[in-house]
CSV table of C-alpha atoms in Angstrom, one decimal:
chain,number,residue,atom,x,y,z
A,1,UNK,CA,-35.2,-31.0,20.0
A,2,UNK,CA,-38.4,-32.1,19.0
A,3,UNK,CA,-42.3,-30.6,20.1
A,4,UNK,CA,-45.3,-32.9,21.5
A,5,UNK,CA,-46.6,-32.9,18.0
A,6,UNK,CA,-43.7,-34.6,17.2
A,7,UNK,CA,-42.6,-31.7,14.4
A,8,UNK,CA,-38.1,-31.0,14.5
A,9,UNK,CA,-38.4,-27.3,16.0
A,10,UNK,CA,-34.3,-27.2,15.7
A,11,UNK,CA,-31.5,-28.0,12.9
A,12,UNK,CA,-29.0,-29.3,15.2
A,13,UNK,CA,-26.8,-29.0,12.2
A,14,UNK,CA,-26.8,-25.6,11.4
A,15,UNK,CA,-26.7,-25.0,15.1
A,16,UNK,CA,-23.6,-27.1,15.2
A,17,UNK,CA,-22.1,-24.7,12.6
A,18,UNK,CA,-22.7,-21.9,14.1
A,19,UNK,CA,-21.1,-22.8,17.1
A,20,UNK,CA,-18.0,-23.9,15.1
A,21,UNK,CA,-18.2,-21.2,12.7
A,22,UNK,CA,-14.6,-20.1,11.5
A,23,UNK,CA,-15.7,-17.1,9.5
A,24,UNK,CA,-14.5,-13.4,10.5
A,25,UNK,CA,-17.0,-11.8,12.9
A,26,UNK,CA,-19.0,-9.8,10.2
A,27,UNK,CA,-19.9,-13.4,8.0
A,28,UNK,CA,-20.8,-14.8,11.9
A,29,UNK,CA,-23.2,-12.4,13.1
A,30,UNK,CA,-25.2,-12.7,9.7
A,31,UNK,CA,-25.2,-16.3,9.8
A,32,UNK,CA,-26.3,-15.6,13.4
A,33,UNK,CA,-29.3,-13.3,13.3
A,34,UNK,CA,-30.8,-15.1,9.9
A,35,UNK,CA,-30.8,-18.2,11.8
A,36,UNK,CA,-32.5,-17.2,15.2
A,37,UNK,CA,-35.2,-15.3,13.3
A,38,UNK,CA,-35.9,-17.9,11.6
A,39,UNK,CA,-35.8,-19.6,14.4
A,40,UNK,CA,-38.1,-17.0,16.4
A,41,UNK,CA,-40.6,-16.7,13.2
A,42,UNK,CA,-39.3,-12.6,13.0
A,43,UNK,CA,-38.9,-10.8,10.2
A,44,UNK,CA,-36.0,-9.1,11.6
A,45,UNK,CA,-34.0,-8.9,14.3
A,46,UNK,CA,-31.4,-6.0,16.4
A,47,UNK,CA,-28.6,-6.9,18.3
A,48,UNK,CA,-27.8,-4.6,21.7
A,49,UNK,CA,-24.6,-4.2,23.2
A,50,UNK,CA,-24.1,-1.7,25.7
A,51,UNK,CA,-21.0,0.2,25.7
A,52,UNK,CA,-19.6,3.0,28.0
A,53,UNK,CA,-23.4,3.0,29.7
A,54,UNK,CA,-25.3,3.1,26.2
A,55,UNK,CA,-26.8,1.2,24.0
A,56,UNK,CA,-25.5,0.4,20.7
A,57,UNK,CA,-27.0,-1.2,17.1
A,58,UNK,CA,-24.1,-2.9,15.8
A,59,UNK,CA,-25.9,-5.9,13.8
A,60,UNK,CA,-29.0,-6.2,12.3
A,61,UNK,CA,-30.8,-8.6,9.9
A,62,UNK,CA,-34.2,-8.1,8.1
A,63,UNK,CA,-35.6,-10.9,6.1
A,64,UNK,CA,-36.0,-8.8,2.8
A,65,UNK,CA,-32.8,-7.4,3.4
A,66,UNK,CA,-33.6,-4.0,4.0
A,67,UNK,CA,-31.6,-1.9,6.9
A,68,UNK,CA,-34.4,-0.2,9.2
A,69,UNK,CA,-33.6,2.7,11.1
A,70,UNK,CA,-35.7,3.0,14.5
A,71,UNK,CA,-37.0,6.3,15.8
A,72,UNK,CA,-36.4,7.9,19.1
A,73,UNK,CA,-39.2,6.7,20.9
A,74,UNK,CA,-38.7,2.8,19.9
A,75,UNK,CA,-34.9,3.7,20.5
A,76,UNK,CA,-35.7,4.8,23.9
A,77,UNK,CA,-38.2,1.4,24.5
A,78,UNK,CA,-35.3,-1.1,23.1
A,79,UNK,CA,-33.3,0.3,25.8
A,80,UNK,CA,-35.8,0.1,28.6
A,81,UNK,CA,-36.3,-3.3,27.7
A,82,UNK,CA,-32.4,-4.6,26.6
A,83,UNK,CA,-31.8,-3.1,30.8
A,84,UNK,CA,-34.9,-5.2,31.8
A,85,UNK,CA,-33.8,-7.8,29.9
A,86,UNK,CA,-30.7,-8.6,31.2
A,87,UNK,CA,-32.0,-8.4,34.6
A,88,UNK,CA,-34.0,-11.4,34.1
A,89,UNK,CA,-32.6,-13.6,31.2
A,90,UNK,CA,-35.6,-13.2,28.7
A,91,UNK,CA,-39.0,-10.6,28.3
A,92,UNK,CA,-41.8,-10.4,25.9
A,93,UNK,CA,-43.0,-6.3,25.8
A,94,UNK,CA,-45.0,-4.2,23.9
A,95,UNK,CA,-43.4,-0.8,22.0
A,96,UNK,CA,-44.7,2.0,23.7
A,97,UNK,CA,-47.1,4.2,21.1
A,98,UNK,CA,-46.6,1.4,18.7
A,99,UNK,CA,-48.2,-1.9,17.6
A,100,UNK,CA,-44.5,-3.8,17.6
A,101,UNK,CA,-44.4,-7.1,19.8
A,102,UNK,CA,-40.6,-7.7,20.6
A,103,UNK,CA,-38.8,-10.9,22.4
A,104,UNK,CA,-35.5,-9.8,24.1
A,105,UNK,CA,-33.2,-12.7,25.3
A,106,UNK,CA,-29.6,-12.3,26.9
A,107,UNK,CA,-26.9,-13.4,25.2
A,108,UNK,CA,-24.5,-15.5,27.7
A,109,UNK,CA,-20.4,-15.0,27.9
A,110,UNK,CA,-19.4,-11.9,26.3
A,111,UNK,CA,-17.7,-9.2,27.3
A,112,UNK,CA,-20.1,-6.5,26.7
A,113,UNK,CA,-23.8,-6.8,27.9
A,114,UNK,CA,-25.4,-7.9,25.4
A,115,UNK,CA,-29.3,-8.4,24.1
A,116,UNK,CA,-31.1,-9.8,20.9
A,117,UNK,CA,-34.3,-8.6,20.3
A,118,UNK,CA,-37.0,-10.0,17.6
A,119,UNK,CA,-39.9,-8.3,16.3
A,120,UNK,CA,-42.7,-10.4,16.1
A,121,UNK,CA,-46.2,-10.7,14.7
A,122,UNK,CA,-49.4,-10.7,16.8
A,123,UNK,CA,-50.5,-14.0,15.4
A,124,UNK,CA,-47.7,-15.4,16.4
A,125,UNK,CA,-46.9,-14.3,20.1
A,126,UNK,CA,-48.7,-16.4,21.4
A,127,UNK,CA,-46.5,-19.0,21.1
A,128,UNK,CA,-43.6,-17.0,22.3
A,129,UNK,CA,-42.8,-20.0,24.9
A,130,UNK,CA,-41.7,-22.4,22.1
A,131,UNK,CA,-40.2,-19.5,20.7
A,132,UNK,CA,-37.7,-19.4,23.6
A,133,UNK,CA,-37.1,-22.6,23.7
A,134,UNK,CA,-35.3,-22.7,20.7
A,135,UNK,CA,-33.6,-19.7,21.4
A,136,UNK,CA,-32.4,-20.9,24.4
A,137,UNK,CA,-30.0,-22.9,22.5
A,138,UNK,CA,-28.4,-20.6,20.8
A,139,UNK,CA,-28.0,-17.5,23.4
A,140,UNK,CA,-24.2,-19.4,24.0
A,141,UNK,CA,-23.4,-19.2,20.6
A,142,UNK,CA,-21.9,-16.3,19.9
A,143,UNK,CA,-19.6,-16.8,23.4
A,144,UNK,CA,-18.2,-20.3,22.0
A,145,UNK,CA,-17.8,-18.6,18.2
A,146,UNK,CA,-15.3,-15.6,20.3
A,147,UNK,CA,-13.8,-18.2,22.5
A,148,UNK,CA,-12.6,-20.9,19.6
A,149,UNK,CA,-11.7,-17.2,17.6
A,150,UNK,CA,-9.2,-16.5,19.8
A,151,UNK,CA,-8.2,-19.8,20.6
A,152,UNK,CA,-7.4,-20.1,16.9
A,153,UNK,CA,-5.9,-17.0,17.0
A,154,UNK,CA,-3.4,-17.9,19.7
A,155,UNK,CA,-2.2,-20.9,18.1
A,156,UNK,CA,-1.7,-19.1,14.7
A,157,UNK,CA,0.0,-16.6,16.6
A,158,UNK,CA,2.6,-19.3,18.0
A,159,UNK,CA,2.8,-21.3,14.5
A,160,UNK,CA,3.9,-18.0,12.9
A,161,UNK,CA,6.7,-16.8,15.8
A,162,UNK,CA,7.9,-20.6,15.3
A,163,UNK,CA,8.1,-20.0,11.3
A,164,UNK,CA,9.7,-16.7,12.1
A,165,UNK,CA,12.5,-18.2,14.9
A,166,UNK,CA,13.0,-20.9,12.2
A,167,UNK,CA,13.9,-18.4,9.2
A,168,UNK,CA,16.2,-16.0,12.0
A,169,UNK,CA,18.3,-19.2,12.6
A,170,UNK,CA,18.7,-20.0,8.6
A,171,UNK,CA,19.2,-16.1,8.1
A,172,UNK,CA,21.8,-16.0,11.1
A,173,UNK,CA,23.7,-19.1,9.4
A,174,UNK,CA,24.0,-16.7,6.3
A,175,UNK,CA,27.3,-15.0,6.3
A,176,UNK,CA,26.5,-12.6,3.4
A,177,UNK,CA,23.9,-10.8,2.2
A,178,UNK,CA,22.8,-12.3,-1.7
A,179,UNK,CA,22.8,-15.5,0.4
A,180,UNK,CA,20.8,-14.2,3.2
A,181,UNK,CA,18.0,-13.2,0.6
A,182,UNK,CA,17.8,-16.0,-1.1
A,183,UNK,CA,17.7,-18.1,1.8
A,184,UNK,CA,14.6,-15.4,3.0
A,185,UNK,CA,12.8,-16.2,-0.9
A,186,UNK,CA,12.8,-19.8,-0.7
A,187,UNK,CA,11.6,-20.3,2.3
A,188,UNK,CA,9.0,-17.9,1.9
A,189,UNK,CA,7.9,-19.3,-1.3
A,190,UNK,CA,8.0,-22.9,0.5
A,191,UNK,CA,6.1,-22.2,3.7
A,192,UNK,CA,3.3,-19.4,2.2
A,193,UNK,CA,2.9,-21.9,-0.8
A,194,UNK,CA,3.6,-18.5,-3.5
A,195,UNK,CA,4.9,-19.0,-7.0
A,196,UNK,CA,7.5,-15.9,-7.2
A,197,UNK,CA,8.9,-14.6,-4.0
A,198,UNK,CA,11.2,-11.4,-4.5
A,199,UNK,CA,13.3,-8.6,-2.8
A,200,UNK,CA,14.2,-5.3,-4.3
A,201,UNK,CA,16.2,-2.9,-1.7
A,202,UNK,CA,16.1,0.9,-2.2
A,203,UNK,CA,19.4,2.5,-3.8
A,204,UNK,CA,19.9,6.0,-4.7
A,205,UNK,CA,15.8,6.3,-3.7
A,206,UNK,CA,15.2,3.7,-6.6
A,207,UNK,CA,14.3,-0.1,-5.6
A,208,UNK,CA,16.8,-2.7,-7.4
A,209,UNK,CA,15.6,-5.9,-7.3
A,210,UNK,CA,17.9,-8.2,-5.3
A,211,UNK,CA,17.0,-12.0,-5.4
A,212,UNK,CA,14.1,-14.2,-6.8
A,213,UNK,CA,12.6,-17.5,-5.5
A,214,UNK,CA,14.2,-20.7,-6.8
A,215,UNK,CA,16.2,-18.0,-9.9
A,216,UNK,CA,20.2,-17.4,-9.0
A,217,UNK,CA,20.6,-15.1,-12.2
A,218,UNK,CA,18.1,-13.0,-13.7
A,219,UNK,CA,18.7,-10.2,-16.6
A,220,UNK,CA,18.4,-6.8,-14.6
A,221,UNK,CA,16.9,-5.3,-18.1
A,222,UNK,CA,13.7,-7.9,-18.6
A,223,UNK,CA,10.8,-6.2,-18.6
A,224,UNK,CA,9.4,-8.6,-15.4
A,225,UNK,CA,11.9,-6.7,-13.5
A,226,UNK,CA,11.8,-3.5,-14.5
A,227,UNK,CA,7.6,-4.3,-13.9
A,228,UNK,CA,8.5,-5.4,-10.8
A,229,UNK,CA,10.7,-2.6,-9.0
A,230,UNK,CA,8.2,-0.2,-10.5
A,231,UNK,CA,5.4,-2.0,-8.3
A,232,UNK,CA,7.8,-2.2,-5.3
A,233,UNK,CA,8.4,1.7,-6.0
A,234,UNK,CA,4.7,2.2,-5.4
A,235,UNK,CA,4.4,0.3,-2.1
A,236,UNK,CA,7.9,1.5,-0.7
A,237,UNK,CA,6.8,5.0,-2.0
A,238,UNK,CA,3.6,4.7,0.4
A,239,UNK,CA,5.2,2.7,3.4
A,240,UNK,CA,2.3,0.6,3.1
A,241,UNK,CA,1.3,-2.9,2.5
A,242,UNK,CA,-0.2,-3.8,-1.2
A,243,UNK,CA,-3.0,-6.8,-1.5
A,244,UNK,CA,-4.3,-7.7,-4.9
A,245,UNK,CA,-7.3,-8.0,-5.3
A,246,UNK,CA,-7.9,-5.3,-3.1
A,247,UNK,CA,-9.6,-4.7,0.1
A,248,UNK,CA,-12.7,-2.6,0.2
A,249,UNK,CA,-10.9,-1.0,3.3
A,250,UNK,CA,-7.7,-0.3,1.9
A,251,UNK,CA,-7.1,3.3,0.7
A,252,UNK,CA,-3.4,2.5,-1.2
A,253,UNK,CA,-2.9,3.1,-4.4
A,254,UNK,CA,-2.2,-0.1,-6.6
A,255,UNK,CA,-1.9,1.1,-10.0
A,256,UNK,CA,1.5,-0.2,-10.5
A,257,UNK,CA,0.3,-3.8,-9.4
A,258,UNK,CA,-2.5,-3.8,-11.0
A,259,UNK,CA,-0.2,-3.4,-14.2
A,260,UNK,CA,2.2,-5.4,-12.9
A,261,UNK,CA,-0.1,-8.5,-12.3
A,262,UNK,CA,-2.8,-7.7,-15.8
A,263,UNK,CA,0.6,-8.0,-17.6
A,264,UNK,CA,2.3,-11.0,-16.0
A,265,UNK,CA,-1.1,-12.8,-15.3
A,266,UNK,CA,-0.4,-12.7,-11.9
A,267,UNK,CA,-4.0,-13.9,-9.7
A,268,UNK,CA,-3.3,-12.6,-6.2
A,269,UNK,CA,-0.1,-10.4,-5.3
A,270,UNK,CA,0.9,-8.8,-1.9
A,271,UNK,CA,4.1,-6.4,-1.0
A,272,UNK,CA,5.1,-5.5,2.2
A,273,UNK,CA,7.7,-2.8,3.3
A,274,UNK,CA,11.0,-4.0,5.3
A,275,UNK,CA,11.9,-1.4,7.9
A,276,UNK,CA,15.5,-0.8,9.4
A,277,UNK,CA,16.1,2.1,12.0
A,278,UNK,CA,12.4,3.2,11.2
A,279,UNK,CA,12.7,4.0,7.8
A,280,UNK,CA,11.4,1.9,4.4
A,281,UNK,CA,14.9,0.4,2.8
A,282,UNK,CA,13.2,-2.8,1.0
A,283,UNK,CA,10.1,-4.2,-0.5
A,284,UNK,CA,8.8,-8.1,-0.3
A,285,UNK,CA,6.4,-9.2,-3.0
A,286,UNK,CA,4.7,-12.5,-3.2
A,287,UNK,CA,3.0,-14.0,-5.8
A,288,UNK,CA,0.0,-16.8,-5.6
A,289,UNK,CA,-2.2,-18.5,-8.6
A,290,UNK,CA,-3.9,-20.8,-6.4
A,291,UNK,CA,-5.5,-18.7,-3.7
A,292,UNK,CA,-5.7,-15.3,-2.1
A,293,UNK,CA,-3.5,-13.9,1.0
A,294,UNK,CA,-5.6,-14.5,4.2
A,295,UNK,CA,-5.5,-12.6,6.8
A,296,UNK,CA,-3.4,-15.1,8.9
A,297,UNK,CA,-1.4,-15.1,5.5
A,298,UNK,CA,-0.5,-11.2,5.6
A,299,UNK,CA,-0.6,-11.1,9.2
A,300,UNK,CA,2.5,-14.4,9.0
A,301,UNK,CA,4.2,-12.2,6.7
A,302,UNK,CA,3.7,-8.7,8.5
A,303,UNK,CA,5.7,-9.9,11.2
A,304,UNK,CA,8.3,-12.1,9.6
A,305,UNK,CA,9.2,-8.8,7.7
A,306,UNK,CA,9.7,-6.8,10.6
A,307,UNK,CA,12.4,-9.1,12.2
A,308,UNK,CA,14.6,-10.0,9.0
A,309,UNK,CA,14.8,-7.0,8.1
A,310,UNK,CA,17.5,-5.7,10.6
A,311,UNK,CA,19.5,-9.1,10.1
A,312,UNK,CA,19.6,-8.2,6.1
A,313,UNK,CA,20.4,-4.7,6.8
A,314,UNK,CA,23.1,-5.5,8.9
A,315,UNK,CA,24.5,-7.8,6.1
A,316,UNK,CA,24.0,-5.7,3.3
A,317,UNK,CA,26.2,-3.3,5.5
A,318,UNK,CA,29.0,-5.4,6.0
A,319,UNK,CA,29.4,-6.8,2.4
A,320,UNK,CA,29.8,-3.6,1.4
A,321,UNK,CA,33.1,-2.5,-0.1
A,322,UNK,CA,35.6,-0.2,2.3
A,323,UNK,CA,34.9,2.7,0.1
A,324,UNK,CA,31.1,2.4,0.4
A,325,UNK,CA,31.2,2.3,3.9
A,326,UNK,CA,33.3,5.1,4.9
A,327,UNK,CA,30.6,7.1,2.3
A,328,UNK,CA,28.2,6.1,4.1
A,329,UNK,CA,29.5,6.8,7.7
A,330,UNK,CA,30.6,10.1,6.3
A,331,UNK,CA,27.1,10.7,5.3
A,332,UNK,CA,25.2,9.6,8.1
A,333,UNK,CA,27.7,11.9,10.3
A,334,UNK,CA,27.1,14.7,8.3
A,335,UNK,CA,22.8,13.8,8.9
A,336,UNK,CA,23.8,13.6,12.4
A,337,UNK,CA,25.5,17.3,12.3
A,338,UNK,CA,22.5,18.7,10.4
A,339,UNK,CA,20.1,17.1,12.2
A,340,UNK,CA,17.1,17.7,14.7
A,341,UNK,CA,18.3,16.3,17.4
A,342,UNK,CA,20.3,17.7,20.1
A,343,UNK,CA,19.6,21.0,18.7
A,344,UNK,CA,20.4,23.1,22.1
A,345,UNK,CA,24.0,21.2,22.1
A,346,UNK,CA,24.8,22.1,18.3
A,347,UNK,CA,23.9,25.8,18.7
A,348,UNK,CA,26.1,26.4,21.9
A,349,UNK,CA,28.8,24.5,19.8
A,350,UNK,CA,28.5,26.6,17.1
A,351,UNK,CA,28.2,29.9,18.6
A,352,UNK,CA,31.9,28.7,20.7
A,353,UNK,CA,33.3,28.4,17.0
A,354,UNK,CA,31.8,31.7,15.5
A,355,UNK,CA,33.1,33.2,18.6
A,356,UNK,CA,36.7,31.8,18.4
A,357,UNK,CA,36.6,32.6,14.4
A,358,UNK,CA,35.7,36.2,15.4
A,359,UNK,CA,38.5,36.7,17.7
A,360,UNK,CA,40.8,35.0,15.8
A,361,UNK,CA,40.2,37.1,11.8
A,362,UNK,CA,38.9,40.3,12.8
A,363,UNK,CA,41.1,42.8,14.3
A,364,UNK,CA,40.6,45.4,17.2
A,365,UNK,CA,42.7,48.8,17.7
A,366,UNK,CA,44.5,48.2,20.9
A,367,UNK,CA,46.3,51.5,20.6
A,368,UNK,CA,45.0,55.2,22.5
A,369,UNK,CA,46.1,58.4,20.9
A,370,UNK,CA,46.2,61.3,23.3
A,371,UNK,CA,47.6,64.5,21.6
A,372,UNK,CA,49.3,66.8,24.2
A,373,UNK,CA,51.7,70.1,24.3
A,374,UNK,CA,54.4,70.2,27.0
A,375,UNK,CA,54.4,73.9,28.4
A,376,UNK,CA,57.0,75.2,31.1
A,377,UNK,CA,55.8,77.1,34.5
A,378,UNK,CA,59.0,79.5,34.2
A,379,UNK,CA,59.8,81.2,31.0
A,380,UNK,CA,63.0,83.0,30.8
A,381,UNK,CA,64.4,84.9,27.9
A,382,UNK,CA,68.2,85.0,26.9
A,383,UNK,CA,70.1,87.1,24.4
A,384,UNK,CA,72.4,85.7,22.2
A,385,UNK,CA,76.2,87.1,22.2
A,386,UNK,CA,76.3,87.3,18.9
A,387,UNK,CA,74.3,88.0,15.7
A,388,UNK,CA,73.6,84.9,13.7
């Protein structure tokens, strides 16, 4: 777009970024704001978006960086005007009890009401018409940046359930479990482009590591592995995903990686727990030089966990020898016995069985003593017929 005096008011690139930005929302509405004040000639800028009948502040840009907290009178007169606002498209107002000249436009196509609103300068609202001009261009903006988000989104979702369906079918070709797991490294390795891929599986409430990307053998007592199963320890031990470097969100504790990784110059690490029946019995850890986990990356790998792991459970199960098993199905009946469930049912049962044990050792008298004297009616005295 260009004005009568023949000066570019617009950069229809960077307006052609921002409606193709592929950043995460946070990086976008920065981008966003900096570029329509600039556009408007503000020095800063508020976005509005009303939720559960209220306004909310949850962007704002100022040009020397500065966050700027509004009182409750200019609070109250962004509200007025964001409800005016969206009534009719685009309004120019004054702050009431202040000096502040604002310019609230609409933003069209998203799912909560939305308003921008730029704080301008006296000397320069008077050209608040070629102000919205401009800003008329990018009021759709943030609609197309949510739109191609979650159209990006959808097809990642479908390339990783097709990576997933494609591992399940290798996996369900497996016959035992070693070659389950390495079948599950590999292709992990190949597909997530990582350098080391490995599986550790929890024994005696210790993780053992079980198979290594593109490494049959490996010496149980090297110190990468005994490095290793302590890291998976630490991310099994919290049922919790571990990303090196880590997230200014995340509240795990990686001290184990972090050792892990400084010693085995490792760049960017991530361990995820594999769940059977609900419970933590295996660790995943990945390994990159190259470049960090994304969060289509972990995301891939969140869910690709959570279906092998039944198939390698089941496995590990059935390669098991006969004495194993009939351990372990003599130890998960005795869990069952102790248990919490089906509490009413075990206490009737085990009162029947006290009762039965009661009746059956401790005995009852089942005899009555009655002491008595048999007495005659008549009494009649004879004499003997001789002495003696």
């Amino acid at each position: 777009m260009v004005s009568s005096k023949g000066k570019r008011l617009t950069s229809t690139t960077s307006i052609t970024e921002l409606h193709n930005f592929s950043g995460d929302q946070a990086s976008f509405w920065s981008e966003f704001l900096a570029f329509s004040c600039r556009q408007a000639r503000a020095n800063r800028c508020v976005l509005l978006e009303k939720k559960s009948h209220q306004w909310q502040q949850p962007h704002q840009w100022a040009s020397d960086q500065r966050r700027f907290i509004f009182s409750e009178n200019i609070r109250s007169s962004l509200a007025e005007i964001a409800e005016k606002c969206l009534q009719e498209g685009q309004i120019r107002a004054q702050i009431n009890g202040s000096e502040l000249t604002v310019l609230a436009i609409a933003l069209k196509g998203l799912a909560q009401p939305s308003v921008l609103v730029y704080f301008i300068d006296r000397q320069r609202a008077a050209s608040v018409a070629e102000i919205t001009q401009r800003l008329q261009l990018l009021v759709d903006a943030p609609a197309n940046y949510q739109r191609q988000r979650a159209t990006l989104k959808m097809t990642s979702d479908l390339k990783c359930m097709t990576e997933v369906l494609d591992l399940l079918l290798l996996l369900n070709g497996a016959d035992h479990y070693l070659a389950a797991a390495m079948t599950l490294v590999n292709e992990i390795a190949a597909r997530f482009k990582c350098t080391r891929v490995s599986l550790g599986w929890m024994k005696s409430g210790y993780i053992h590591l079980q198979a290594i990307s593109h490494m049959e053998c490996f010496e149980r007592k090297m110190d990468i592995v005994t490095q290793l199963e302590t890291a998976m320890e630490e991310a099994l031990d919290q049922d919790e995903e571990i990303l090196l470097p880590k997230p200014d969100a995340s509240t795990a504790v990686v001290r184990d990686h972090a050792l892990y990784a400084d010693k085995q110059c490792i760049k960017h690490l991530l361990s995820l727990p594999l769940r059977s029946q609900g419970e933590a019995v295996a660790v995943l850890t990945c390994e990159r030089d190259a470049a960090p986990f994304g969060e289509e990356d972990v995301y891939g790998l969140r869910i690709l966990a959570d279906q092998v792991s039944t198939r390698l459970a089941s496995l590990k199960a059935k390669d098991r020898s006969l004495g194993a098993r009939l351990v372990e199905t003599l130890r998960n009946s005795a869990a069952g016995l102790v248990g919490v469930q089906h509490t009413l049912l075990k206490v009737s049962s085990l009162s029947v069985c006290l009762l039965l044990a009661l009746a059956l050792l401790i005995q009852i008298p089942y005899r009555v003593e009655a002491p008595f004297i048999l007495r005659s009616e008549d009494v009649q005295q004879v004499s003997a017929p001789f002495e003696g």
